[in-house]
């Protein structure tokens, strides 16, 4: 090896042994040998924060009430997106509450958010050499449940046909069901089973 300062290893991602010869400058026959190993480890290339989908859910009773903006998240649901094609057999992901990676999240499969929208930081490190690491982040979100009025009715007189049937503008019910209906997507169904399956929605709300 002639260039000690710019030597390129012979085999990628495998340990390589370098033999060292130490000779007396005044007599080269006075020699001792030793060896050491070199190895290049794969660096993590996690996805950019803009490429990791937000982890979102509606408020629920997994923590407290369904009105407090706090729920239980499984942060590991974003591991595949974070790894960006790399293998979890080669890389370890740990989650933190801060960008400096000092506030470790000890139980990422059952994490309670601090605020309704919160950034989570992920550290990805090579399992064989933890000095090879990188970090990224993603958002977790808790969405407020609509507060609705369960006792709503629309009443009108029969039309000239006097047959018990009439065209009813269902849009008039929106403001009675929820405050600020413009902030919500409101869909109407003729049966509860349809609503639960989100099928057969009423398409004509005005007649």
PDB file of C-alpha atoms in Angstrom:
ATOM      1  CA  UNK A   1       0.000   0.000   0.000  1.00  0.00           C
ATOM      2  CA  UNK A   2       1.649   3.209  -1.151  1.00  0.00           C
ATOM      3  CA  UNK A   3      -0.936   5.867  -0.225  1.00  0.00           C
ATOM      4  CA  UNK A   4      -1.715   5.564   3.472  1.00  0.00           C
ATOM      5  CA  UNK A   5      -3.824   8.717   3.598  1.00  0.00           C
ATOM      6  CA  UNK A   6      -6.296   7.822   0.855  1.00  0.00           C
ATOM      7  CA  UNK A   7      -6.637   4.048   0.918  1.00  0.00           C
ATOM      8  CA  UNK A   8      -9.894   2.594  -0.395  1.00  0.00           C
ATOM      9  CA  UNK A   9     -11.077  -0.602   1.246  1.00  0.00           C
ATOM     10  CA  UNK A  10     -11.229  -3.676  -0.980  1.00  0.00           C
ATOM     11  CA  UNK A  11     -14.647  -5.094  -0.001  1.00  0.00           C
ATOM     12  CA  UNK A  12     -17.760  -3.033   0.681  1.00  0.00           C
ATOM     13  CA  UNK A  13     -19.409  -3.407   4.106  1.00  0.00           C
ATOM     14  CA  UNK A  14     -17.102  -6.267   5.171  1.00  0.00           C
ATOM     15  CA  UNK A  15     -14.257  -6.381   7.620  1.00  0.00           C
ATOM     16  CA  UNK A  16     -10.828  -6.271   6.023  1.00  0.00           C
ATOM     17  CA  UNK A  17      -7.482  -7.041   7.648  1.00  0.00           C
ATOM     18  CA  UNK A  18      -4.512  -4.756   7.072  1.00  0.00           C
ATOM     19  CA  UNK A  19      -1.058  -6.206   7.724  1.00  0.00           C
ATOM     20  CA  UNK A  20       1.520  -3.869   9.239  1.00  0.00           C
ATOM     21  CA  UNK A  21       5.268  -4.345   8.898  1.00  0.00           C
ATOM     22  CA  UNK A  22       7.516  -2.442  11.300  1.00  0.00           C
ATOM     23  CA  UNK A  23      11.246  -2.416  10.439  1.00  0.00           C
ATOM     24  CA  UNK A  24      14.285  -0.891  12.009  1.00  0.00           C
ATOM     25  CA  UNK A  25      15.419   1.886   9.686  1.00  0.00           C
ATOM     26  CA  UNK A  26      19.046   0.948  10.221  1.00  0.00           C
ATOM     27  CA  UNK A  27      18.519  -2.746   9.546  1.00  0.00           C
ATOM     28  CA  UNK A  28      15.467  -3.903   7.638  1.00  0.00           C
ATOM     29  CA  UNK A  29      15.967  -7.463   8.711  1.00  0.00           C
ATOM     30  CA  UNK A  30      14.869  -6.384  12.163  1.00  0.00           C
ATOM     31  CA  UNK A  31      11.171  -6.651  11.509  1.00  0.00           C
ATOM     32  CA  UNK A  32       7.964  -7.212  13.424  1.00  0.00           C
ATOM     33  CA  UNK A  33       4.463  -7.543  12.023  1.00  0.00           C
ATOM     34  CA  UNK A  34       0.981  -6.912  13.335  1.00  0.00           C
ATOM     35  CA  UNK A  35      -2.451  -6.303  11.877  1.00  0.00           C
ATOM     36  CA  UNK A  36      -5.680  -4.428  12.384  1.00  0.00           C
ATOM     37  CA  UNK A  37      -9.081  -4.415  10.739  1.00  0.00           C
ATOM     38  CA  UNK A  38     -10.968  -1.762   8.822  1.00  0.00           C
ATOM     39  CA  UNK A  39     -14.630  -1.771   7.886  1.00  0.00           C
ATOM     40  CA  UNK A  40     -17.071   0.614   6.262  1.00  0.00           C
ATOM     41  CA  UNK A  41     -20.605   0.551   7.670  1.00  0.00           C
ATOM     42  CA  UNK A  42     -23.742   1.427   5.742  1.00  0.00           C
ATOM     43  CA  UNK A  43     -25.060   4.886   6.621  1.00  0.00           C
ATOM     44  CA  UNK A  44     -28.778   5.360   7.231  1.00  0.00           C
ATOM     45  CA  UNK A  45     -30.682   7.438   4.684  1.00  0.00           C
ATOM     46  CA  UNK A  46     -34.042   8.085   6.334  1.00  0.00           C
ATOM     47  CA  UNK A  47     -36.837   9.761   4.431  1.00  0.00           C
ATOM     48  CA  UNK A  48     -37.115  13.523   4.632  1.00  0.00           C
ATOM     49  CA  UNK A  49     -39.723  14.786   7.056  1.00  0.00           C
ATOM     50  CA  UNK A  50     -41.764  16.087   4.124  1.00  0.00           C
ATOM     51  CA  UNK A  51     -41.972  12.552   2.713  1.00  0.00           C
ATOM     52  CA  UNK A  52     -43.212  10.875   5.912  1.00  0.00           C
ATOM     53  CA  UNK A  53     -47.022  10.950   6.200  1.00  0.00           C
ATOM     54  CA  UNK A  54     -48.475  12.509   9.319  1.00  0.00           C
ATOM     55  CA  UNK A  55     -49.699  10.024  11.917  1.00  0.00           C
ATOM     56  CA  UNK A  56     -53.246  11.218  12.562  1.00  0.00           C
ATOM     57  CA  UNK A  57     -56.367  10.109  14.363  1.00  0.00           C
ATOM     58  CA  UNK A  58     -59.538  11.480  15.886  1.00  0.00           C
ATOM     59  CA  UNK A  59     -59.715  12.218  19.581  1.00  0.00           C
ATOM     60  CA  UNK A  60     -60.794   9.137  21.526  1.00  0.00           C
ATOM     61  CA  UNK A  61     -60.861   7.616  24.983  1.00  0.00           C
ATOM     62  CA  UNK A  62     -57.548   5.720  24.743  1.00  0.00           C
ATOM     63  CA  UNK A  63     -56.270   8.476  27.046  1.00  0.00           C
ATOM     64  CA  UNK A  64     -58.585  10.526  29.223  1.00  0.00           C
ATOM     65  CA  UNK A  65     -61.701  11.660  27.378  1.00  0.00           C
ATOM     66  CA  UNK A  66     -62.514  12.142  23.721  1.00  0.00           C
ATOM     67  CA  UNK A  67     -62.482  15.898  24.295  1.00  0.00           C
ATOM     68  CA  UNK A  68     -58.958  16.435  25.672  1.00  0.00           C
ATOM     69  CA  UNK A  69     -56.956  16.206  22.439  1.00  0.00           C
ATOM     70  CA  UNK A  70     -54.797  13.348  23.755  1.00  0.00           C
ATOM     71  CA  UNK A  71     -54.707   9.759  22.522  1.00  0.00           C
ATOM     72  CA  UNK A  72     -52.376   6.773  22.354  1.00  0.00           C
ATOM     73  CA  UNK A  73     -50.153   6.574  19.259  1.00  0.00           C
ATOM     74  CA  UNK A  74     -48.073   3.694  17.949  1.00  0.00           C
ATOM     75  CA  UNK A  75     -45.124   5.620  16.560  1.00  0.00           C
ATOM     76  CA  UNK A  76     -43.633   2.475  15.043  1.00  0.00           C
ATOM     77  CA  UNK A  77     -46.381   2.624  12.424  1.00  0.00           C
ATOM     78  CA  UNK A  78     -44.095   5.069  10.604  1.00  0.00           C
ATOM     79  CA  UNK A  79     -40.953   2.885  10.705  1.00  0.00           C
ATOM     80  CA  UNK A  80     -41.290   1.673   7.109  1.00  0.00           C
ATOM     81  CA  UNK A  81     -41.662   5.222   5.820  1.00  0.00           C
ATOM     82  CA  UNK A  82     -38.729   6.400   7.947  1.00  0.00           C
ATOM     83  CA  UNK A  83     -36.377   3.646   6.743  1.00  0.00           C
ATOM     84  CA  UNK A  84     -36.967   4.711   3.156  1.00  0.00           C
ATOM     85  CA  UNK A  85     -36.241   1.280   1.684  1.00  0.00           C
ATOM     86  CA  UNK A  86     -33.503   0.255   4.109  1.00  0.00           C
ATOM     87  CA  UNK A  87     -33.917  -2.820   6.308  1.00  0.00           C
ATOM     88  CA  UNK A  88     -34.934  -2.836   9.959  1.00  0.00           C
ATOM     89  CA  UNK A  89     -32.601  -5.807  10.402  1.00  0.00           C
ATOM     90  CA  UNK A  90     -29.675  -3.448   9.762  1.00  0.00           C
ATOM     91  CA  UNK A  91     -30.938  -0.243  11.359  1.00  0.00           C
ATOM     92  CA  UNK A  92     -32.441   0.689  14.708  1.00  0.00           C
ATOM     93  CA  UNK A  93     -35.005   3.476  15.092  1.00  0.00           C
ATOM     94  CA  UNK A  94     -35.503   5.349  18.347  1.00  0.00           C
ATOM     95  CA  UNK A  95     -37.997   8.151  18.883  1.00  0.00           C
ATOM     96  CA  UNK A  96     -37.559  11.446  20.711  1.00  0.00           C
ATOM     97  CA  UNK A  97     -39.613  14.468  21.676  1.00  0.00           C
ATOM     98  CA  UNK A  98     -36.890  16.976  20.808  1.00  0.00           C
ATOM     99  CA  UNK A  99     -34.631  17.796  17.886  1.00  0.00           C
ATOM    100  CA  UNK A 100     -31.507  17.427  20.057  1.00  0.00           C
ATOM    101  CA  UNK A 101     -32.422  13.770  20.689  1.00  0.00           C
ATOM    102  CA  UNK A 102     -32.237  14.072  24.472  1.00  0.00           C
ATOM    103  CA  UNK A 103     -35.863  13.270  25.414  1.00  0.00           C
ATOM    104  CA  UNK A 104     -36.144   9.590  24.551  1.00  0.00           C
ATOM    105  CA  UNK A 105     -39.607   8.092  24.107  1.00  0.00           C
ATOM    106  CA  UNK A 106     -39.286   4.829  26.013  1.00  0.00           C
ATOM    107  CA  UNK A 107     -42.501   3.196  24.822  1.00  0.00           C
ATOM    108  CA  UNK A 108     -43.110   4.233  21.198  1.00  0.00           C
ATOM    109  CA  UNK A 109     -45.882   1.679  20.707  1.00  0.00           C
ATOM    110  CA  UNK A 110     -48.031   3.403  23.337  1.00  0.00           C
ATOM    111  CA  UNK A 111     -47.151   7.092  23.259  1.00  0.00           C
ATOM    112  CA  UNK A 112     -49.418   9.864  24.518  1.00  0.00           C
ATOM    113  CA  UNK A 113     -49.075  13.151  22.667  1.00  0.00           C
ATOM    114  CA  UNK A 114     -48.412  16.412  24.517  1.00  0.00           C
ATOM    115  CA  UNK A 115     -50.230  18.711  22.097  1.00  0.00           C
ATOM    116  CA  UNK A 116     -52.845  18.195  19.399  1.00  0.00           C
ATOM    117  CA  UNK A 117     -50.183  18.687  16.712  1.00  0.00           C
ATOM    118  CA  UNK A 118     -46.695  17.566  17.700  1.00  0.00           C
ATOM    119  CA  UNK A 119     -43.444  16.813  15.918  1.00  0.00           C
ATOM    120  CA  UNK A 120     -41.734  13.509  16.694  1.00  0.00           C
ATOM    121  CA  UNK A 121     -38.022  13.034  15.969  1.00  0.00           C
ATOM    122  CA  UNK A 122     -36.601   9.711  14.817  1.00  0.00           C
ATOM    123  CA  UNK A 123     -32.955   8.637  15.095  1.00  0.00           C
ATOM    124  CA  UNK A 124     -31.864   5.899  12.693  1.00  0.00           C
ATOM    125  CA  UNK A 125     -28.572   4.181  13.474  1.00  0.00           C
ATOM    126  CA  UNK A 126     -26.617   1.263  12.087  1.00  0.00           C
ATOM    127  CA  UNK A 127     -26.949  -1.630  14.544  1.00  0.00           C
ATOM    128  CA  UNK A 128     -23.302  -2.626  14.068  1.00  0.00           C
ATOM    129  CA  UNK A 129     -21.890   0.874  14.417  1.00  0.00           C
ATOM    130  CA  UNK A 130     -24.088   3.377  16.243  1.00  0.00           C
ATOM    131  CA  UNK A 131     -21.839   6.279  15.257  1.00  0.00           C
ATOM    132  CA  UNK A 132     -23.403   5.924  11.802  1.00  0.00           C
ATOM    133  CA  UNK A 133     -26.740   7.636  12.370  1.00  0.00           C
ATOM    134  CA  UNK A 134     -29.100  10.174  10.890  1.00  0.00           C
ATOM    135  CA  UNK A 135     -32.344  11.741  12.010  1.00  0.00           C
ATOM    136  CA  UNK A 136     -35.650  12.819  10.567  1.00  0.00           C
ATOM    137  CA  UNK A 137     -39.076  13.783  11.917  1.00  0.00           C
ATOM    138  CA  UNK A 138     -42.796  13.577  11.330  1.00  0.00           C
ATOM    139  CA  UNK A 139     -46.009  15.006  12.758  1.00  0.00           C
ATOM    140  CA  UNK A 140     -48.621  13.359  14.928  1.00  0.00           C
ATOM    141  CA  UNK A 141     -52.076  14.923  15.000  1.00  0.00           C
ATOM    142  CA  UNK A 142     -55.248  14.572  17.023  1.00  0.00           C
ATOM    143  CA  UNK A 143     -58.380  15.909  15.364  1.00  0.00           C
ATOM    144  CA  UNK A 144     -61.279  17.245  17.381  1.00  0.00           C
ATOM    145  CA  UNK A 145     -64.522  15.312  17.247  1.00  0.00           C
ATOM    146  CA  UNK A 146     -67.529  17.344  16.096  1.00  0.00           C
ATOM    147  CA  UNK A 147     -69.865  18.352  18.903  1.00  0.00           C
ATOM    148  CA  UNK A 148     -73.306  17.563  17.535  1.00  0.00           C
ATOM    149  CA  UNK A 149     -76.903  18.070  18.567  1.00  0.00           C
ATOM    150  CA  UNK A 150     -78.567  14.670  18.574  1.00  0.00           C
ATOM    151  CA  UNK A 151     -82.122  16.013  18.640  1.00  0.00           C
ATOM    152  CA  UNK A 152     -82.666  17.680  15.281  1.00  0.00           C
ATOM    153  CA  UNK A 153     -85.838  17.744  13.207  1.00  0.00           C
ATOM    154  CA  UNK A 154     -87.066  19.516  10.094  1.00  0.00           C
ATOM    155  CA  UNK A 155     -90.769  20.210   9.843  1.00  0.00           C
ATOM    156  CA  UNK A 156     -92.838  21.532   6.970  1.00  0.00           C
ATOM    157  CA  UNK A 157     -96.377  21.396   5.719  1.00  0.00           C
ATOM    158  CA  UNK A 158     -97.454  19.037   2.970  1.00  0.00           C
ATOM    159  CA  UNK A 159     -97.587  20.506  -0.507  1.00  0.00           C
ATOM    160  CA  UNK A 160    -100.607  20.835  -2.742  1.00  0.00           C
ATOM    161  CA  UNK A 161    -100.705  17.104  -3.506  1.00  0.00           C
ATOM    162  CA  UNK A 162    -101.722  16.356   0.100  1.00  0.00           C
ATOM    163  CA  UNK A 163    -100.129  12.915  -0.070  1.00  0.00           C
ATOM    164  CA  UNK A 164     -97.733  13.006   2.869  1.00  0.00           C
ATOM    165  CA  UNK A 165     -94.666  13.427   0.705  1.00  0.00           C
ATOM    166  CA  UNK A 166     -92.658  16.603   0.114  1.00  0.00           C
ATOM    167  CA  UNK A 167     -89.268  17.802  -1.033  1.00  0.00           C
ATOM    168  CA  UNK A 168     -87.172  18.711   2.013  1.00  0.00           C
ATOM    169  CA  UNK A 169     -83.943  20.698   1.876  1.00  0.00           C
ATOM    170  CA  UNK A 170     -81.629  18.672   4.100  1.00  0.00           C
ATOM    171  CA  UNK A 171     -79.035  21.448   4.006  1.00  0.00           C
ATOM    172  CA  UNK A 172     -81.229  23.295   6.476  1.00  0.00           C
ATOM    173  CA  UNK A 173     -80.391  20.672   9.089  1.00  0.00           C
ATOM    174  CA  UNK A 174     -76.638  21.293   8.978  1.00  0.00           C
ATOM    175  CA  UNK A 175     -76.625  24.392  11.186  1.00  0.00           C
ATOM    176  CA  UNK A 176     -78.912  22.612  13.637  1.00  0.00           C
ATOM    177  CA  UNK A 177     -76.651  19.562  13.848  1.00  0.00           C
ATOM    178  CA  UNK A 178     -73.351  21.338  14.423  1.00  0.00           C
ATOM    179  CA  UNK A 179     -72.022  24.840  14.942  1.00  0.00           C
ATOM    180  CA  UNK A 180     -69.981  26.235  12.047  1.00  0.00           C
ATOM    181  CA  UNK A 181     -71.040  23.522   9.581  1.00  0.00           C
ATOM    182  CA  UNK A 182     -68.722  25.026   6.976  1.00  0.00           C
ATOM    183  CA  UNK A 183     -65.818  23.556   8.957  1.00  0.00           C
ATOM    184  CA  UNK A 184     -67.066  19.993   8.506  1.00  0.00           C
ATOM    185  CA  UNK A 185     -67.962  17.512   5.800  1.00  0.00           C
ATOM    186  CA  UNK A 186     -71.575  16.557   6.483  1.00  0.00           C
ATOM    187  CA  UNK A 187     -73.121  13.619   4.669  1.00  0.00           C
ATOM    188  CA  UNK A 188     -76.658  12.286   4.908  1.00  0.00           C
ATOM    189  CA  UNK A 189     -77.873   8.675   4.720  1.00  0.00           C
ATOM    190  CA  UNK A 190     -81.258   6.995   4.913  1.00  0.00           C
ATOM    191  CA  UNK A 191     -80.010   4.165   7.162  1.00  0.00           C
ATOM    192  CA  UNK A 192     -77.477   3.923   9.999  1.00  0.00           C
ATOM    193  CA  UNK A 193     -75.849   0.902   8.377  1.00  0.00           C
ATOM    194  CA  UNK A 194     -75.219   2.965   5.244  1.00  0.00           C
ATOM    195  CA  UNK A 195     -73.592   5.710   7.331  1.00  0.00           C
ATOM    196  CA  UNK A 196     -71.361   3.221   9.180  1.00  0.00           C
ATOM    197  CA  UNK A 197     -70.232   1.722   5.855  1.00  0.00           C
ATOM    198  CA  UNK A 198     -70.162   5.097   4.093  1.00  0.00           C
ATOM    199  CA  UNK A 199     -72.275   3.851   1.202  1.00  0.00           C
ATOM    200  CA  UNK A 200     -75.442   5.035  -0.528  1.00  0.00           C
ATOM    201  CA  UNK A 201     -75.146   8.641   0.612  1.00  0.00           C
ATOM    202  CA  UNK A 202     -78.039  10.933  -0.288  1.00  0.00           C
ATOM    203  CA  UNK A 203     -76.747  12.903  -3.264  1.00  0.00           C
ATOM    204  CA  UNK A 204     -79.547  15.452  -3.756  1.00  0.00           C
ATOM    205  CA  UNK A 205     -79.884  17.396  -0.523  1.00  0.00           C
ATOM    206  CA  UNK A 206     -82.189  20.129  -1.734  1.00  0.00           C
ATOM    207  CA  UNK A 207     -85.085  18.076  -3.071  1.00  0.00           C
TER     208      UNK A 207
END
